[in-house]
Amino acid sequence: MNNRAEHGVSHFVMSRIRLLATDLDQTLLARNDEHHLYERFLTVLNELTASDNARWVIVTGRSIPSFNRVFAPMALTGITPDFVIAHHAFIYGVTKAGYVPHLLWNVTIRFILMRSRAYSRRLLKRSLRAIKTAFRNTRSLRVERDRLSVAFSTPESMSAAADVVRAIASPQMGLMVSENRTHLDIMSVPQTKGLALAELARHLKVEASDILAIGDGLNDISMLDGSPATMTGCPSNATSEVMKAVNATNGHIAKQPSLGGVIEAIQAFRSGTVSSTLPERRQSRRTQTEPLPQRRGRGDSQARTIKTAKEGLLFFVALATILLALAQYGLLGPFSRWVKLPFDSAINKLVQVLD
């Protein structure tokens, strides 16, 4: 889209879409039944593939097992993405045999996520201190490492506290702020979707000008700010912050919600009828959030500890595999021999046992 007009004005430049990136929950899949749109969406995807040889990636905060579960109804109709970005960051290719991780990137982004979470948690603590200092008669409903929920006596005081938190950190810095009546909810959410999308584009040799990214929530803003994708869009159920981001990048703000809005955005760019006009009644920044989960019992805590241990083990196995591969080709210089030594020793002992 080279000939951009002012915000809110329709653009009449047809675009080539070589990579389509869509969020999952409330963008691709809605709470309401949209099965009647699946066939139409499949037709649009086939047209993109035929005309532009386009690839499609679903960018979600869910894990792969969770993604498989919620995506199953759509998959049954023959709709399959080429890639999935899970946990906001980890890239997987989708094949008939299963999911193929982009190993080096997935190891690298894990360190970035660790650093990002640590920074977000510091901002969360600063936010809590600022709220307690500036506002009395508040009570913390839940204080966790990655989430904070505070109740206020009036909606006005809650809104004022939200402004204080937003002055400390923006969504791009990893904090999402949601307001619901007299409750303020602050969450630490990785803003790495844009990084992962940019890495996938680099791998596929696709320019940002040929990428269309579509999302609805604050955790999608990093791929809707015009950096990883110059074509952006959102469904009508998107938050006001997302609509503003799409408007700022001259993207398409759909009149249809969820999957209908995704189809509308794709067709708008393909036909050159993109409209960045914000709705007359923009969504309030008070966005409804799901209630905080109940406190976990001891059994859940143990399960979470086991899961963390497994993830740590997988991480070190992946790292060892990469180092060994580099050492086999002598790419670690003088350290190659030391990296290979334990592996060669284990192989020799195995051979002795088998003999």
Coordinates of N, CA and C in Angstrom, one line a residue, residues 91-304:
I91 N 7.3 -20.5 16.9 CA 6.9 -20.7 15.6 C 6.9 -22.2 15.3
Y92 N 5.8 -22.7 14.7 CA 5.7 -24.1 14.3 C 5.2 -24.2 12.9
G93 N 5.8 -25.0 12.0 CA 5.3 -25.3 10.7 C 4.3 -26.4 10.9
V94 N 3.2 -26.4 10.1 CA 2.2 -27.4 10.1 C 2.3 -28.3 8.9
T95 N 2.5 -29.6 9.2 CA 2.7 -30.6 8.2 C 1.7 -31.8 8.5
K96 N 1.6 -32.7 7.5 CA 0.7 -33.8 7.7 C 1.2 -34.7 8.9
A97 N 2.5 -34.7 9.1 CA 3.1 -35.5 10.2 C 3.0 -34.8 11.6
G98 N 2.6 -33.6 11.6 CA 2.5 -32.8 12.8 C 3.1 -31.5 12.8
Y99 N 3.5 -31.0 13.9 CA 4.1 -29.6 14.0 C 5.6 -29.7 14.1
V100 N 6.3 -28.8 13.2 CA 7.7 -28.8 13.2 C 8.2 -27.5 13.8
P101 N 8.9 -27.5 14.9 CA 9.3 -26.3 15.5 C 10.5 -25.6 14.8
H102 N 10.5 -24.3 14.8 CA 11.6 -23.5 14.3 C 12.6 -23.4 15.5
L103 N 13.4 -24.4 15.6 CA 14.2 -24.7 16.8 C 15.0 -23.5 17.3
L104 N 15.9 -23.0 16.4 CA 16.8 -21.9 16.9 C 16.0 -20.7 17.4
W105 N 15.0 -20.3 16.6 CA 14.2 -19.2 17.0 C 13.5 -19.4 18.3
N106 N 12.9 -20.6 18.5 CA 12.1 -20.9 19.7 C 13.0 -20.9 20.9
V107 N 14.3 -21.3 20.7 CA 15.2 -21.2 21.9 C 15.5 -19.8 22.2
T108 N 15.8 -19.0 21.1 CA 16.1 -17.6 21.3 C 15.0 -16.8 21.9
I109 N 13.8 -17.0 21.5 CA 12.6 -16.2 21.9 C 12.3 -16.5 23.4
R110 N 12.7 -17.8 23.8 CA 12.5 -18.1 25.2 C 13.2 -17.2 26.2
F111 N 14.4 -16.8 25.8 CA 15.2 -15.9 26.6 C 14.6 -14.5 26.6
I112 N 14.1 -14.1 25.4 CA 13.4 -12.8 25.3 C 12.2 -12.7 26.1
L113 N 11.4 -13.8 26.1 CA 10.2 -13.9 27.0 C 10.5 -13.8 28.4
M114 N 11.6 -14.5 28.9 CA 12.0 -14.5 30.3 C 12.3 -13.0 30.7
R115 N 13.1 -12.3 29.8 CA 13.4 -10.9 30.1 C 12.2 -10.0 30.1
S116 N 11.3 -10.3 29.2 CA 10.1 -9.5 29.1 C 9.2 -9.7 30.3
R117 N 9.0 -10.9 30.7 CA 8.2 -11.2 31.9 C 8.8 -10.5 33.1
A118 N 10.1 -10.6 33.3 CA 10.7 -10.0 34.5 C 10.4 -8.5 34.5
Y119 N 10.6 -7.8 33.3 CA 10.3 -6.4 33.2 C 8.9 -6.1 33.5
S120 N 7.9 -6.9 32.9 CA 6.5 -6.6 33.1 C 6.1 -6.8 34.6
R121 N 6.7 -7.8 35.3 CA 6.4 -8.0 36.7 C 6.9 -6.8 37.5
R122 N 8.0 -6.2 37.2 CA 8.5 -5.0 37.9 C 7.5 -3.8 37.7
L123 N 7.0 -3.7 36.4 CA 6.0 -2.7 36.2 C 4.7 -2.9 36.9
L124 N 4.4 -4.2 37.1 CA 3.1 -4.6 37.8 C 3.3 -4.1 39.3
K125 N 4.4 -4.4 39.9 CA 4.7 -4.0 41.3 C 4.7 -2.4 41.4
R126 N 5.2 -1.7 40.4 CA 5.2 -0.3 40.4 C 3.8 0.2 40.4
S127 N 3.0 -0.4 39.5 CA 1.5 0.0 39.4 C 0.8 -0.2 40.7
L128 N 1.0 -1.3 41.4 CA 0.3 -1.5 42.7 C 0.7 -0.5 43.7
R129 N 2.0 -0.2 43.8 CA 2.5 0.8 44.7 C 1.9 2.2 44.4
A130 N 1.8 2.5 43.1 CA 1.3 3.8 42.7 C -0.2 3.9 43.0
I131 N -0.9 2.8 42.8 CA -2.4 2.8 43.2 C -2.6 3.0 44.7
K132 N -1.8 2.3 45.5 CA -2.0 2.3 46.9 C -1.6 3.7 47.5
T133 N -0.6 4.3 46.8 CA -0.2 5.7 47.3 C -1.2 6.7 46.9
A134 N -1.8 6.7 45.7 CA -2.7 7.7 45.2 C -4.1 7.6 45.6
F135 N -4.5 6.3 45.9 CA -6.0 6.1 46.1 C -6.1 5.3 47.4
R136 N -7.0 5.8 48.3 CA -7.4 5.1 49.5 C -8.7 4.3 49.3
N137 N -9.0 3.6 50.3 CA -10.2 2.8 50.2 C -10.2 1.8 49.0
T138 N -9.1 1.2 48.7 CA -9.0 0.2 47.7 C -8.6 -1.1 48.4
R139 N -9.0 -2.2 47.7 CA -8.6 -3.5 48.2 C -8.1 -4.4 47.1
S140 N -7.1 -5.1 47.3 CA -6.6 -6.0 46.2 C -7.4 -7.3 46.3
L141 N -8.0 -7.6 45.2 CA -8.8 -8.8 45.1 C -7.8 -10.0 44.9
R142 N -6.8 -9.8 44.1 CA -5.8 -10.8 43.8 C -4.5 -10.2 43.4
V143 N -3.4 -10.6 44.0 CA -2.1 -10.2 43.6 C -1.3 -11.4 43.2
E144 N -1.0 -11.5 41.9 CA -0.2 -12.6 41.4 C 1.0 -12.1 40.7
R145 N 1.9 -12.9 40.3 CA 3.1 -12.5 39.6 C 2.8 -11.8 38.3
D146 N 1.8 -12.3 37.6 CA 1.5 -11.8 36.3 C 0.1 -11.1 36.2
R147 N -0.6 -11.0 37.3 CA -1.9 -10.4 37.2 C -2.3 -9.7 38.5
L148 N -3.0 -8.6 38.4 CA -3.4 -7.8 39.6 C -4.8 -7.3 39.4
S149 N -5.7 -7.5 40.4 CA -7.1 -7.1 40.3 C -7.4 -6.3 41.5
V150 N -7.8 -5.0 41.3 CA -8.1 -4.1 42.4 C -9.5 -3.6 42.3
A151 N -10.2 -3.5 43.5 CA -11.6 -3.0 43.6 C -11.5 -1.6 44.1
F152 N -12.4 -0.7 43.6 CA -12.5 0.7 44.0 C -13.9 1.0 44.5
S153 N -14.0 2.1 45.2 CA -15.3 2.4 45.7 C -16.3 3.0 44.7
T154 N -15.7 3.7 43.7 CA -16.5 4.3 42.6 C -15.9 4.1 41.2
P155 N -16.7 4.1 40.2 CA -16.1 3.9 38.8 C -15.1 5.1 38.5
E156 N -15.4 6.3 39.1 CA -14.5 7.4 38.8 C -13.1 7.2 39.3
S157 N -13.0 6.7 40.5 CA -11.7 6.4 41.1 C -11.0 5.3 40.4
M158 N -11.7 4.3 40.0 CA -11.2 3.2 39.2 C -10.6 3.7 37.9
S159 N -11.4 4.6 37.2 CA -10.9 5.1 35.9 C -9.7 6.0 36.1
A160 N -9.6 6.7 37.2 CA -8.4 7.6 37.4 C -7.2 6.7 37.7
A161 N -7.4 5.6 38.4 CA -6.3 4.7 38.7 C -5.8 4.0 37.4
A162 N -6.7 3.7 36.5 CA -6.3 3.1 35.2 C -5.4 4.1 34.5
D163 N -5.8 5.4 34.5 CA -4.9 6.4 33.9 C -3.5 6.4 34.5
V164 N -3.4 6.3 35.8 CA -2.1 6.2 36.5 C -1.3 5.0 36.0
V165 N -1.9 3.9 35.9 CA -1.2 2.7 35.4 C -0.8 2.8 34.0
R166 N -1.7 3.4 33.1 CA -1.3 3.6 31.7 C -0.2 4.6 31.5
A167 N 0.0 5.5 32.5 CA 1.1 6.4 32.4 C 2.4 5.7 32.8
I168 N 2.3 4.6 33.5 CA 3.5 3.8 33.9 C 3.9 2.9 32.7
A169 N 2.9 2.3 32.1 CA 3.2 1.3 31.1 C 2.1 1.2 30.0
S170 N 2.5 1.1 28.8 CA 1.6 0.9 27.7 C 1.5 -0.5 27.3
P171 N 0.5 -0.9 26.5 CA 0.5 -2.3 26.1 C 1.7 -2.8 25.4
Q172 N 2.4 -1.9 24.7 CA 3.7 -2.3 24.0 C 4.8 -2.7 25.0
M173 N 4.6 -2.2 26.3 CA 5.6 -2.5 27.3 C 5.2 -3.8 28.1
G174 N 4.1 -4.4 27.7 CA 3.8 -5.7 28.3 C 2.7 -5.8 29.3
L175 N 2.0 -4.6 29.6 CA 0.9 -4.6 30.6 C -0.4 -4.3 29.8
M176 N -1.4 -5.1 30.1 CA -2.8 -4.8 29.6 C -3.6 -4.4 30.7
V177 N -4.3 -3.3 30.5 CA -5.2 -2.7 31.5 C -6.6 -2.8 31.1
S178 N -7.5 -3.4 31.9 CA -8.9 -3.5 31.6 C -9.7 -3.0 32.7
E179 N -10.8 -2.3 32.4 CA -11.7 -1.7 33.4 C -13.1 -2.4 33.3
N180 N -13.7 -2.7 34.4 CA -15.0 -3.2 34.5 C -15.7 -2.7 35.7
R181 N -16.6 -1.7 35.5 CA -17.3 -1.1 36.6 C -16.3 -0.5 37.6
T182 N -16.3 -1.1 38.8 CA -15.4 -0.6 39.8 C -14.1 -1.4 40.0
H183 N -13.9 -2.3 39.1 CA -12.7 -3.2 39.1 C -11.7 -2.9 38.1
L184 N -10.5 -2.9 38.5 CA -9.4 -2.7 37.6 C -8.5 -4.0 37.5
D185 N -8.3 -4.4 36.3 CA -7.5 -5.7 36.0 C -6.3 -5.3 35.2
I186 N -5.2 -5.7 35.7 CA -3.9 -5.4 35.1 C -3.2 -6.8 34.9
M187 N -2.8 -7.0 33.6 CA -2.2 -8.3 33.3 C -0.9 -8.1 32.6
S188 N 0.1 -9.0 32.9 CA 1.3 -9.1 32.1 C 1.1 -10.0 30.9
V189 N 1.2 -9.4 29.7 CA 1.0 -10.2 28.5 C 2.2 -9.9 27.6
P190 N 2.9 -11.0 27.1 CA 4.1 -10.8 26.3 C 3.7 -10.1 25.0
Q191 N 4.4 -9.0 24.6 CA 4.2 -8.4 23.3 C 5.2 -8.9 22.3
T192 N 5.1 -10.1 22.0 CA 6.1 -10.8 21.1 C 5.5 -11.3 19.9
K193 N 4.2 -11.1 19.7 CA 3.6 -11.6 18.4 C 4.2 -11.0 17.2
G194 N 4.5 -9.7 17.3 CA 5.1 -8.9 16.2 C 6.5 -9.4 15.9
L195 N 7.3 -9.7 17.0 CA 8.6 -10.3 16.8 C 8.6 -11.6 16.1
A196 N 7.7 -12.5 16.5 CA 7.6 -13.8 15.9 C 7.1 -13.7 14.4
L197 N 6.2 -12.8 14.2 CA 5.7 -12.6 12.8 C 6.8 -12.1 11.9
A198 N 7.6 -11.2 12.4 CA 8.7 -10.6 11.6 C 9.8 -11.7 11.3
E199 N 10.0 -12.6 12.3 CA 11.0 -13.7 12.1 C 10.4 -14.7 11.1
L200 N 9.2 -15.0 11.1 CA 8.6 -15.9 10.1 C 8.7 -15.3 8.8
A201 N 8.4 -14.0 8.7 CA 8.5 -13.3 7.4 C 9.9 -13.3 6.8
R202 N 10.9 -13.2 7.7 CA 12.3 -13.2 7.3 C 12.6 -14.6 6.8
H203 N 12.1 -15.6 7.5 CA 12.4 -17.0 7.1 C 11.7 -17.3 5.7
L204 N 10.6 -16.7 5.4 CA 9.9 -17.0 4.2 C 10.3 -16.0 3.1
K205 N 11.1 -15.0 3.5 CA 11.5 -13.9 2.5 C 10.3 -13.1 2.0
V206 N 9.5 -12.8 2.9 CA 8.3 -12.0 2.6 C 8.5 -10.6 3.2
E207 N 8.3 -9.5 2.4 CA 8.4 -8.2 2.8 C 7.2 -7.8 3.7
A208 N 7.4 -6.8 4.6 CA 6.3 -6.3 5.5 C 5.1 -5.8 4.6
S209 N 5.5 -5.2 3.5 CA 4.4 -4.6 2.6 C 3.5 -5.7 2.0
D210 N 3.9 -7.0 2.1 CA 3.1 -8.0 1.5 C 2.4 -8.9 2.6
I211 N 2.4 -8.3 3.9 CA 1.8 -9.1 5.0 C 0.6 -8.3 5.5
L212 N -0.5 -9.1 5.7 CA -1.7 -8.6 6.3 C -1.9 -9.3 7.7
A213 N -1.9 -8.4 8.7 CA -2.1 -8.9 10.1 C -3.4 -8.5 10.6
I214 N -4.2 -9.4 11.2 CA -5.5 -9.1 11.7 C -5.7 -9.6 13.2
G215 N -6.1 -8.7 14.1 CA -6.3 -9.1 15.5 C -7.3 -8.2 16.2
D216 N -7.7 -8.6 17.4 CA -8.7 -7.9 18.1 C -8.3 -7.4 19.5
G217 N -7.3 -8.0 20.1 CA -7.0 -7.7 21.5 C -5.7 -6.9 21.7
L218 N -5.4 -6.5 22.9 CA -4.3 -5.7 23.2 C -3.0 -6.5 23.0
N219 N -3.0 -7.8 23.1 CA -1.8 -8.6 22.9 C -1.5 -8.8 21.4
D220 N -2.4 -8.2 20.5 CA -2.1 -8.2 19.1 C -1.5 -7.0 18.6
I221 N -1.4 -5.9 19.4 CA -0.9 -4.6 19.0 C 0.5 -4.7 18.4
S222 N 1.3 -5.6 18.9 CA 2.7 -5.6 18.4 C 2.8 -6.0 17.0
M223 N 1.8 -6.7 16.5 CA 1.8 -7.1 15.0 C 0.8 -6.2 14.2
L224 N 0.3 -5.2 14.9 CA -0.7 -4.3 14.2 C -0.1 -2.8 14.2
D225 N 1.1 -2.6 14.6 CA 1.6 -1.3 14.7 C 2.3 -0.8 13.4
G226 N 2.2 -1.6 12.4 CA 2.8 -1.2 11.1 C 4.2 -1.7 10.9
S227 N 4.8 -2.3 11.9 CA 6.2 -2.7 11.7 C 6.4 -4.1 11.1
P228 N 5.8 -5.1 11.6 CA 6.0 -6.4 11.0 C 5.1 -6.6 9.7
A229 N 4.0 -5.8 9.7 CA 3.0 -5.9 8.6 C 2.5 -4.5 8.3
T230 N 2.6 -4.0 7.1 CA 2.1 -2.7 6.8 C 0.6 -2.7 6.5
M231 N 0.1 -3.9 6.2 CA -1.4 -4.1 6.0 C -1.9 -4.6 7.3
T232 N -2.9 -3.9 7.9 CA -3.4 -4.3 9.2 C -5.0 -4.3 9.1
G233 N -5.6 -5.0 10.0 CA -7.1 -5.0 10.1 C -7.5 -5.5 11.4
C234 N -8.8 -5.3 11.7 CA -9.4 -5.7 12.9 C -10.9 -5.9 12.7
P235 N -11.5 -6.9 13.4 CA -13.0 -7.0 13.3 C -13.7 -6.0 14.2
S236 N -15.0 -5.9 14.0 CA -15.7 -4.8 14.7 C -15.8 -5.0 16.2
N237 N -15.5 -6.2 16.7 CA -15.4 -6.5 18.2 C -14.1 -6.2 18.8
A238 N -13.2 -5.6 18.0 CA -11.8 -5.3 18.6 C -11.9 -4.2 19.7
T239 N -11.0 -4.2 20.5 CA -10.9 -3.1 21.6 C -10.6 -1.8 20.9
S240 N -10.9 -0.7 21.7 CA -10.7 0.6 21.1 C -9.2 0.9 20.9
E241 N -8.3 0.3 21.7 CA -6.9 0.5 21.5 C -6.4 -0.1 20.2
V242 N -7.0 -1.3 19.9 CA -6.6 -2.0 18.6 C -7.2 -1.2 17.4
M243 N -8.4 -0.7 17.5 CA -9.0 0.1 16.4 C -8.1 1.3 16.2
K244 N -7.6 1.9 17.2 CA -6.8 3.1 17.1 C -5.5 2.8 16.4
A245 N -4.9 1.6 16.7 CA -3.7 1.2 16.1 C -3.9 0.9 14.6
V246 N -5.0 0.2 14.3 CA -5.3 -0.1 12.9 C -5.6 1.2 12.1
N247 N -6.3 2.1 12.8 CA -6.5 3.4 12.2 C -5.2 4.2 11.9
A248 N -4.3 4.1 12.8 CA -3.0 4.8 12.7 C -2.2 4.3 11.6
T249 N -2.4 3.0 11.2 CA -1.6 2.4 10.1 C -2.4 2.3 8.8
N250 N -3.5 3.0 8.8 CA -4.4 3.0 7.6 C -4.8 1.6 7.2
G251 N -5.1 0.8 8.3 CA -5.6 -0.5 8.0 C -7.1 -0.5 7.9
H252 N -7.7 -1.7 7.8 CA -9.2 -1.8 7.6 C -9.8 -2.2 8.9
I253 N -10.8 -1.3 9.3 CA -11.6 -1.6 10.5 C -12.9 -2.1 10.0
A254 N -13.1 -3.4 10.2 CA -14.3 -4.1 9.6 C -15.6 -3.7 10.3
K255 N -16.7 -3.9 9.6 CA -18.0 -3.6 10.2 C -18.6 -4.9 10.7
Q256 N -17.9 -6.1 10.4 CA -18.4 -7.4 10.9 C -17.5 -7.9 12.0
P257 N -18.0 -8.6 12.9 CA -17.2 -9.1 14.0 C -16.5 -10.4 13.7
S258 N -15.4 -10.7 14.4 CA -14.7 -12.0 14.3 C -14.4 -12.5 12.9
L259 N -14.8 -13.7 12.6 CA -14.4 -14.3 11.3 C -15.0 -13.5 10.1
G260 N -16.2 -13.0 10.3 CA -16.8 -12.1 9.2 C -15.9 -10.9 9.0
G261 N -15.4 -10.4 10.1 CA -14.5 -9.2 9.9 C -13.1 -9.6 9.3
V262 N -12.7 -10.8 9.6 CA -11.4 -11.3 8.9 C -11.6 -11.4 7.4
I263 N -12.7 -12.0 7.0 CA -13.0 -12.1 5.6 C -13.2 -10.7 4.9
E264 N -13.9 -9.8 5.6 CA -14.1 -8.5 5.1 C -12.7 -7.7 4.9
A265 N -11.8 -7.9 5.9 CA -10.5 -7.2 5.8 C -9.7 -7.7 4.6
I266 N -9.7 -9.0 4.5 CA -8.9 -9.6 3.4 C -9.5 -9.1 2.0
Q267 N -10.8 -9.1 1.9 CA -11.4 -8.7 0.6 C -11.2 -7.2 0.4
A268 N -11.2 -6.4 1.5 CA -11.0 -5.0 1.4 C -9.6 -4.7 0.8
F269 N -8.6 -5.4 1.2 CA -7.3 -5.1 0.7 C -7.1 -5.7 -0.7
R270 N -7.8 -6.8 -1.0 CA -7.7 -7.3 -2.3 C -8.4 -6.5 -3.4
S271 N -9.5 -5.9 -2.9 CA -10.3 -5.1 -3.9 C -9.9 -3.6 -3.8
G272 N -9.1 -3.2 -2.9 CA -8.7 -1.8 -2.8 C -9.7 -0.9 -2.2
T273 N -10.6 -1.5 -1.3 CA -11.6 -0.7 -0.7 C -11.4 -0.6 0.8
V274 N -10.2 -0.4 1.2 CA -9.9 -0.4 2.7 C -10.4 0.9 3.3
S275 N -11.0 0.7 4.5 CA -11.6 1.9 5.2 C -11.0 1.9 6.6
S276 N -10.4 2.9 7.0 CA -9.8 3.0 8.4 C -10.7 3.9 9.3
T277 N -11.9 4.1 8.9 CA -12.9 5.0 9.6 C -13.2 4.3 11.0
L278 N -13.0 5.0 12.0 CA -13.4 4.6 13.3 C -14.9 4.6 13.5
P279 N -15.5 3.7 14.1 CA -17.0 3.7 14.3 C -17.4 5.0 15.1
E280 N -18.6 5.5 14.9 CA -19.0 6.7 15.5 C -19.0 6.5 17.0
R281 N -19.5 5.3 17.4 CA -19.5 5.0 18.9 C -18.4 4.0 19.1
R282 N -17.2 4.5 19.3 CA -16.0 3.6 19.5 C -16.2 2.9 20.8
Q283 N -15.7 1.7 20.9 CA -15.8 0.9 22.1 C -15.2 1.7 23.2
S284 N -15.8 1.6 24.3 CA -15.2 2.1 25.5 C -13.9 1.4 25.9
R285 N -13.0 2.1 26.5 CA -11.8 1.5 26.8 C -12.0 0.5 28.0
R286 N -13.2 0.6 28.6 CA -13.6 -0.4 29.6 C -13.9 -1.7 29.0
T287 N -13.0 -2.6 28.9 CA -13.2 -3.9 28.2 C -13.5 -4.9 29.2
Q288 N -14.6 -5.7 28.9 CA -14.9 -6.8 29.8 C -13.9 -7.9 29.9
T289 N -13.5 -8.3 31.0 CA -12.5 -9.3 31.1 C -13.1 -10.5 31.8
E290 N -12.5 -11.7 31.5 CA -12.9 -12.9 32.2 C -12.6 -12.8 33.7
P291 N -13.4 -13.4 34.5 CA -13.1 -13.4 36.0 C -11.8 -14.1 36.3
L292 N -11.2 -13.6 37.3 CA -9.9 -14.3 37.7 C -10.2 -15.7 38.1
P293 N -9.3 -16.6 37.8 CA -9.5 -18.0 38.1 C -9.4 -18.2 39.6
Q294 N -10.1 -19.2 40.1 CA -10.1 -19.5 41.5 C -8.7 -19.9 41.9
R295 N -8.4 -19.8 43.2 CA -7.1 -20.2 43.7 C -6.9 -21.7 43.5
R296 N -5.7 -22.0 43.1 CA -5.4 -23.4 42.8 C -5.1 -24.1 44.1
G297 N -5.4 -25.4 44.1 CA -5.1 -26.2 45.2 C -3.7 -26.8 45.2
R298 N -3.4 -27.6 46.2 CA -2.0 -28.1 46.2 C -1.7 -29.0 45.0
G299 N -2.7 -29.8 44.6 CA -2.5 -30.7 43.5 C -2.2 -29.9 42.2
D300 N -3.0 -28.8 42.0 CA -2.7 -28.0 40.8 C -1.3 -27.4 40.9
S301 N -0.9 -27.0 42.1 CA 0.4 -26.4 42.3 C 1.5 -27.4 41.9
Q302 N 1.3 -28.6 42.3 CA 2.3 -29.7 42.0 C 2.3 -29.9 40.5
A303 N 1.1 -30.0 39.9 CA 1.1 -30.2 38.4 C 1.8 -29.1 37.7
R304 N 1.6 -27.8 38.2 CA 2.2 -26.7 37.6 C 3.8 -26.8 37.7

